[in-house]
Every structure is written in C-alpha cells, then in structure tokens.
Amino acid sequence: MKNWLITGASRGLGKAMAQTALSRGDKVVLAGRRLGAVQAVADAEPSRALAVQIDVTDGESVRRGTAEAIAWSPSIDVLVNNAGHGLHGAVEEVSDEEAREVFEVNFFGQLRVLRAVLPHMRRQRRGHVINIGSISGLLSAAGTGLYSATKFALEGVSEAMQAELAPLGVFVTIVEPGPFRTDFNGTSLLRAEAPIDDYSDTAGRRTASLRTTSGKQSGDPVKAAELIYKIAGSDAPPLHLVLGDIAIERARGKLRALASEIDAWEAPSRATAY
C-alpha cells in the first residue's frame, strides 16, 4: 500500500489519479484550492482518503496542508504535483500580469509543494515525485508561448531533481500529456484579455480550435491515471512519460526537426571553437 498526496485533485487527471489509487487500496490525501470540491471525492473512501485545502499560490496554505497530510499518514510515498491551468494568446498579447499569474500557479506553485514535501521524502530515503507537465513543455506552438514556458521550466527542474534525488532514493517523473478529455480546454483554459488582430490567423485560430475540442479529446484520463499508477509502482520509472498518441507523434516530430537542424548547421557550429 502506498500513501499519495495529489494536488489539483478535484477534477480531471488529479481526480482520476485519486480514484485509481483508492480503488487499489492505497491511502490518498486529496488537495485542492476549494476544500469542498476535494471533500466530495474523499467522502467516498473516508477511512483511506483525506481532503486538505492547498492553494499552491499561498506558501502558508502549502505548508499547512502538507503538515496535515503528514500528520494523517505515516509517510508520503508518491507526490502528484498536478495543480495548474492553461493560458492561450500570442506572446505579444499576454500581459505581464497574465504571464506572472500563470507562472505563479504552474511553476512557482509546484515549487512550493516540492519544497514542502521533499524534506519528508529525503528523511525517509524513498519516494516518487510525479510532476504533471505537458507535451507543450517539449514543444511550443502559436498561442501557447507563455503556458509552454511554464512547462518548459518544469522540465528543467524535473531533470535537475532526478540527478539530485536519485542518490537519496527518490524517483522523479515528469508526465507530458497531449489532449485528454478533461476540462483543460474548457473553464481551465484562460485567454489573454487583449487580442491583436494580426494574430487572429495563428494564435487566435488555434485557441478557437482548442475551445471546440473541449470534451472531445481522444485521451482517456482514467487510462492515463492507470498508467501513472503503474509507473509509481515500478522499480525503474521513466524520467519522461510522453502520454498519448498525439503527444508521442509531436515529440517525435520535434526530435526529427531538432536533429535535422543540428545536422544542417553542424560544420559551422563546430568551427566556432578556438
């Protein structure tokens, strides 16, 4: 039996992860910004589930909620760092305030949770951190520049953490999903408030297209949760989990394009040495 702490557990992949772990007999702390939303999920298994209020943008809320989780359970074996939301708009369209807000939730919020949980995992010399990133953390596109930047940042942190934590018995995995049938393209998707006409055929068109796919995405969050659960039980979990058909194709396309550019410019690039 494992003990889980899952942020953003009121809906989408976080909720599916919580329900999957509970169905396997594990204990789960479900964390969310609104306590009532996660309480409704926890009430289904009151002996093995605890709802705590964690607003990842509030350091005191993170410390208090994590302490409550550790007091309830003897250990945190798996942290699923899932809380976050989308932001769409051309890079020029996104204001400083909008950019800071999405970084505050998607990047600094995850850092706050990591800093609260990692001392506990280091002391017990075991654990598994699962950061929920995005295929947009491996490649960006029109309209996703600032959102992708938060996920690119999480990629860098996750790769460094693996090197730092592996000798201490703590695994790190960053999950890079493509489109899954959650509310991500619905109410969880924010749009820059000051659109510019010149970007209507690039960032604007892609944002409109994403809106129409809400509730129709090909990925099944329950199956995604089952795979993540399997990885959490592995003795050799991956650092990167590219999740879903679309994500795999996009990732492979990025690798091919990168390799092609390196090859095309290899000679003059190497010629820059003394």
Short mmCIF file of C-alpha atoms in Angstrom, two decimals:
data_model
loop_
_atom_site.label_atom_id
_atom_site.label_comp_id
_atom_site.label_asym_id
_atom_site.label_seq_id
_atom_site.Cartn_x
_atom_site.Cartn_y
_atom_site.Cartn_z
CA MET A 1 0.00 0.00 0.00
CA LYS A 2 1.26 3.46 -0.89
CA ASN A 3 0.40 6.86 0.55
CA TRP A 4 -0.31 9.58 -2.01
CA LEU A 5 -0.54 13.36 -1.97
CA ILE A 6 -2.26 14.69 -5.09
CA THR A 7 -2.73 18.39 -5.77
CA GLY A 8 -5.46 19.65 -8.07
CA ALA A 9 -7.44 16.53 -7.13
CA SER A 10 -10.97 17.89 -7.53
CA ARG A 11 -11.28 17.13 -11.24
CA GLY A 12 -9.54 15.97 -14.40
CA LEU A 13 -6.39 13.89 -14.19
CA GLY A 14 -5.89 14.66 -10.49
CA LYS A 15 -9.31 13.27 -9.60
CA ALA A 16 -8.76 10.23 -11.83
CA MET A 17 -5.41 9.59 -10.13
CA ALA A 18 -7.01 9.80 -6.67
CA GLN A 19 -9.82 7.43 -7.60
CA THR A 20 -7.39 4.96 -9.20
CA ALA A 21 -5.12 4.86 -6.14
CA LEU A 22 -8.09 4.46 -3.79
CA SER A 23 -9.50 1.64 -5.91
CA ARG A 24 -6.19 -0.22 -5.44
CA GLY A 25 -6.42 0.05 -1.64
CA ASP A 26 -3.93 2.90 -1.19
CA LYS A 27 -4.31 5.94 1.05
CA VAL A 28 -4.72 9.32 -0.65
CA VAL A 29 -4.55 12.92 0.51
CA LEU A 30 -6.57 14.96 -1.98
CA ALA A 31 -5.52 18.60 -2.11
CA GLY A 32 -7.38 21.42 -3.77
CA ARG A 33 -7.86 25.17 -3.63
CA ARG A 34 -11.52 24.67 -2.68
CA LEU A 35 -11.89 22.17 0.14
CA GLY A 36 -15.49 21.28 -0.70
CA ALA A 37 -14.57 20.06 -4.18
CA VAL A 38 -11.96 17.56 -2.96
CA GLN A 39 -14.04 16.63 0.09
CA ALA A 40 -16.72 15.24 -2.20
CA VAL A 41 -14.18 12.81 -3.69
CA ALA A 42 -12.65 11.90 -0.32
CA ASP A 43 -16.05 11.14 1.23
CA ALA A 44 -16.34 8.05 -0.99
CA GLU A 45 -13.50 6.40 0.99
CA PRO A 46 -13.40 8.16 4.37
CA SER A 47 -11.06 5.64 6.03
CA ARG A 48 -8.39 5.94 3.32
CA ALA A 49 -8.87 9.45 1.93
CA LEU A 50 -8.27 12.86 3.44
CA ALA A 51 -9.24 16.17 1.87
CA VAL A 52 -6.98 19.14 2.59
CA GLN A 53 -7.09 22.70 1.34
CA ILE A 54 -3.95 23.72 -0.53
CA ASP A 55 -3.75 26.87 -2.61
CA VAL A 56 -0.42 26.44 -4.40
CA THR A 57 -0.06 30.22 -4.79
CA ASP A 58 -0.03 30.63 -0.98
CA GLY A 59 3.07 29.37 0.83
CA GLU A 60 1.37 29.16 4.21
CA SER A 61 -1.51 27.18 2.71
CA VAL A 62 1.00 24.72 1.18
CA ARG A 63 2.90 24.32 4.47
CA ARG A 64 -0.29 23.86 6.48
CA GLY A 65 -1.86 21.39 4.08
CA THR A 66 1.33 19.34 3.75
CA ALA A 67 1.74 19.18 7.53
CA GLU A 68 -1.86 17.98 7.82
CA ALA A 69 -1.19 15.28 5.24
CA ILE A 70 1.96 14.06 7.02
CA ALA A 71 0.19 14.04 10.40
CA TRP A 72 -2.61 11.89 8.97
CA SER A 73 -0.36 9.42 7.15
CA PRO A 74 2.95 7.99 8.35
CA SER A 75 4.61 8.80 5.04
CA ILE A 76 4.15 10.36 1.62
CA ASP A 77 5.30 7.78 -0.88
CA VAL A 78 4.05 9.49 -4.04
CA LEU A 79 3.53 13.18 -4.74
CA VAL A 80 1.46 14.01 -7.82
CA ASN A 81 2.13 17.69 -8.49
CA ASN A 82 -0.89 18.33 -10.68
CA ALA A 83 -2.43 21.74 -9.92
CA GLY A 84 -2.33 24.18 -12.84
CA HIS A 85 -4.24 25.77 -15.70
CA GLY A 86 -3.80 26.82 -19.32
CA LEU A 87 -3.26 30.23 -20.87
CA HIS A 88 -3.62 31.00 -24.56
CA GLY A 89 -2.58 34.04 -26.50
CA ALA A 90 0.24 35.17 -28.74
CA VAL A 91 3.36 36.10 -26.80
CA GLU A 92 2.81 39.81 -27.52
CA GLU A 93 -0.84 39.59 -26.42
CA VAL A 94 -0.09 38.25 -22.94
CA SER A 95 0.30 41.00 -20.34
CA ASP A 96 2.93 40.95 -17.59
CA GLU A 97 0.18 40.30 -15.05
CA GLU A 98 -1.20 37.34 -17.01
CA ALA A 99 2.28 35.90 -17.51
CA ARG A 100 3.13 36.22 -13.82
CA GLU A 101 -0.16 34.62 -12.79
CA VAL A 102 0.29 31.51 -14.94
CA PHE A 103 3.88 31.12 -13.72
CA GLU A 104 2.68 31.60 -10.13
CA VAL A 105 0.32 28.62 -10.45
CA ASN A 106 2.03 26.30 -12.91
CA PHE A 107 5.66 26.76 -11.88
CA PHE A 108 6.13 28.51 -8.56
CA GLY A 109 3.09 26.71 -7.15
CA GLN A 110 4.66 23.36 -7.96
CA LEU A 111 7.96 24.52 -6.46
CA ARG A 112 6.20 25.41 -3.20
CA VAL A 113 4.70 21.94 -2.98
CA LEU A 114 8.06 20.32 -3.79
CA ARG A 115 9.86 22.29 -1.08
CA ALA A 116 7.21 21.25 1.45
CA VAL A 117 7.31 17.54 0.59
CA LEU A 118 10.94 16.84 -0.33
CA PRO A 119 12.36 17.18 3.22
CA HIS A 120 9.96 14.41 4.26
CA MET A 121 10.98 12.16 1.34
CA ARG A 122 14.68 12.82 1.99
CA ARG A 123 14.31 11.80 5.63
CA GLN A 124 12.60 8.55 4.74
CA ARG A 125 15.07 7.96 1.87
CA ARG A 126 12.34 6.95 -0.55
CA GLY A 127 9.52 8.44 -2.56
CA HIS A 128 8.39 9.32 -6.06
CA VAL A 129 7.70 12.83 -7.34
CA ILE A 130 5.38 12.90 -10.36
CA ASN A 131 5.24 16.37 -11.89
CA ILE A 132 2.38 16.83 -14.35
CA GLY A 133 3.83 18.76 -17.25
CA SER A 134 2.58 18.84 -20.84
CA ILE A 135 3.65 18.00 -24.35
CA SER A 136 3.75 21.81 -24.56
CA GLY A 137 6.77 21.56 -22.27
CA LEU A 138 8.67 19.81 -25.06
CA LEU A 139 7.49 21.93 -27.98
CA SER A 140 5.52 25.13 -28.27
CA ALA A 141 3.11 26.47 -30.87
CA ALA A 142 1.25 29.63 -31.82
CA GLY A 143 -0.85 30.76 -28.89
CA THR A 144 0.86 28.67 -26.21
CA GLY A 145 4.12 30.55 -25.68
CA LEU A 146 3.66 31.61 -22.05
CA TYR A 147 1.89 28.42 -20.99
CA SER A 148 4.63 26.39 -22.67
CA ALA A 149 7.24 28.48 -20.87
CA THR A 150 5.86 27.34 -17.51
CA LYS A 151 6.03 23.72 -18.61
CA PHE A 152 9.49 24.09 -20.16
CA ALA A 153 10.63 25.45 -16.79
CA LEU A 154 9.13 22.43 -15.04
CA GLU A 155 11.04 20.16 -17.43
CA GLY A 156 14.33 21.75 -16.38
CA VAL A 157 13.52 21.48 -12.69
CA SER A 158 12.45 17.85 -13.02
CA GLU A 159 15.62 16.82 -14.85
CA ALA A 160 17.81 18.51 -12.24
CA MET A 161 15.80 16.95 -9.41
CA GLN A 162 16.37 13.48 -10.83
CA ALA A 163 20.13 13.98 -10.63
CA GLU A 164 19.88 15.44 -7.12
CA LEU A 165 17.38 12.97 -5.63
CA ALA A 166 18.30 9.63 -7.21
CA PRO A 167 21.20 9.08 -4.76
CA LEU A 168 18.71 9.66 -1.91
CA GLY A 169 16.26 7.01 -3.09
CA VAL A 170 13.69 9.42 -4.54
CA PHE A 171 12.44 8.98 -8.12
CA VAL A 172 11.25 11.81 -10.37
CA THR A 173 8.92 11.53 -13.36
CA ILE A 174 7.55 14.35 -15.47
CA VAL A 175 4.36 13.43 -17.33
CA GLU A 176 3.88 15.10 -20.73
CA PRO A 177 0.27 14.55 -21.80
CA GLY A 178 -1.26 15.50 -25.09
CA PRO A 179 -5.00 16.24 -25.21
CA PHE A 180 -7.05 14.28 -22.67
CA ARG A 181 -10.77 14.52 -22.06
CA THR A 182 -10.69 16.81 -19.03
CA ASP A 183 -11.85 20.39 -18.53
CA PHE A 184 -8.45 21.74 -19.58
CA ASN A 185 -9.79 23.26 -22.81
CA GLY A 186 -12.93 24.46 -21.03
CA THR A 187 -13.05 26.54 -17.87
CA SER A 188 -9.40 25.72 -17.06
CA LEU A 189 -8.23 27.46 -20.24
CA LEU A 190 -7.69 31.21 -19.90
CA ARG A 191 -7.35 33.57 -22.87
CA ALA A 192 -5.21 36.69 -22.97
CA GLU A 193 -7.51 39.66 -22.45
CA ALA A 194 -6.08 41.91 -25.17
CA PRO A 195 -6.10 40.05 -28.53
CA ILE A 196 -4.34 41.60 -31.53
CA ASP A 197 -5.92 41.26 -34.97
CA ASP A 198 -2.62 40.40 -36.68
CA TYR A 199 -2.52 37.12 -34.70
CA SER A 200 -6.09 36.04 -35.49
CA ASP A 201 -4.92 33.50 -38.10
CA THR A 202 -2.24 31.97 -35.84
CA ALA A 203 -2.73 32.19 -32.07
CA GLY A 204 -6.39 33.19 -32.40
CA ARG A 205 -7.29 30.34 -34.72
CA ARG A 206 -5.54 27.74 -32.55
CA THR A 207 -7.25 28.96 -29.38
CA ALA A 208 -10.67 28.82 -31.08
CA SER A 209 -9.90 25.30 -32.29
CA LEU A 210 -8.96 24.14 -28.79
CA ARG A 211 -12.20 25.51 -27.40
CA THR A 212 -14.19 23.38 -29.86
CA THR A 213 -12.35 20.21 -28.76
CA SER A 214 -13.30 20.53 -25.08
CA GLY A 215 -14.94 17.28 -24.03
CA LYS A 216 -13.97 15.59 -27.30
CA GLN A 217 -10.28 14.94 -26.75
CA SER A 218 -9.05 11.47 -27.66
CA GLY A 219 -7.20 10.77 -24.42
CA ASP A 220 -8.94 8.90 -21.58
CA PRO A 221 -7.90 10.34 -18.18
CA VAL A 222 -8.81 7.09 -16.39
CA LYS A 223 -6.42 5.10 -18.60
CA ALA A 224 -3.77 7.79 -18.11
CA ALA A 225 -4.21 7.51 -14.34
CA GLU A 226 -3.83 3.73 -14.53
CA LEU A 227 -0.55 4.06 -16.43
CA ILE A 228 0.80 6.65 -13.99
CA TYR A 229 -0.21 4.34 -11.13
CA LYS A 230 1.76 1.53 -12.79
CA ILE A 231 4.82 3.75 -13.10
CA ALA A 232 4.56 4.72 -9.43
CA GLY A 233 4.94 1.03 -8.58
CA SER A 234 7.94 0.50 -10.87
CA ASP A 235 11.48 -0.09 -9.64
CA ALA A 236 12.78 1.86 -12.65
CA PRO A 237 10.24 4.57 -13.55
CA PRO A 238 10.96 6.86 -16.52
CA LEU A 239 12.05 10.45 -16.10
CA HIS A 240 9.84 11.41 -19.06
CA LEU A 241 6.41 9.91 -19.74
CA VAL A 242 5.10 11.21 -23.06
CA LEU A 243 1.41 10.41 -22.74
CA GLY A 244 -0.96 9.61 -25.60
CA ASP A 245 -0.81 9.14 -29.39
CA ILE A 246 -0.79 12.84 -30.24
CA ALA A 247 1.91 13.65 -27.70
CA ILE A 248 4.13 10.84 -28.98
CA GLU A 249 3.82 11.99 -32.59
CA ARG A 250 4.53 15.60 -31.68
CA ALA A 251 7.53 14.66 -29.54
CA ARG A 252 9.00 12.52 -32.31
CA GLY A 253 8.42 15.33 -34.80
CA LYS A 254 10.32 17.73 -32.52
CA LEU A 255 13.21 15.27 -32.22
CA ARG A 256 13.41 14.84 -36.01
CA ALA A 257 13.33 18.60 -36.59
CA LEU A 258 15.99 19.21 -33.93
CA ALA A 259 18.25 16.51 -35.33
CA SER A 260 17.82 17.93 -38.85
CA GLU A 261 18.81 21.44 -37.73
CA ILE A 262 21.82 20.16 -35.78
CA ASP A 263 22.98 18.20 -38.84
CA ALA A 264 22.44 21.14 -41.22
CA TRP A 265 24.50 23.54 -39.12
CA GLU A 266 26.96 21.11 -37.55
CA ALA A 267 30.05 22.13 -39.53
CA PRO A 268 29.83 25.90 -38.99
CA SER A 269 28.79 25.33 -35.41
CA ARG A 270 31.84 23.20 -34.68
CA ALA A 271 34.01 25.77 -36.48
CA THR A 272 33.32 28.32 -33.70
CA ALA A 273 35.96 26.69 -31.45
CA TYR A 274 39.37 28.34 -30.89
#
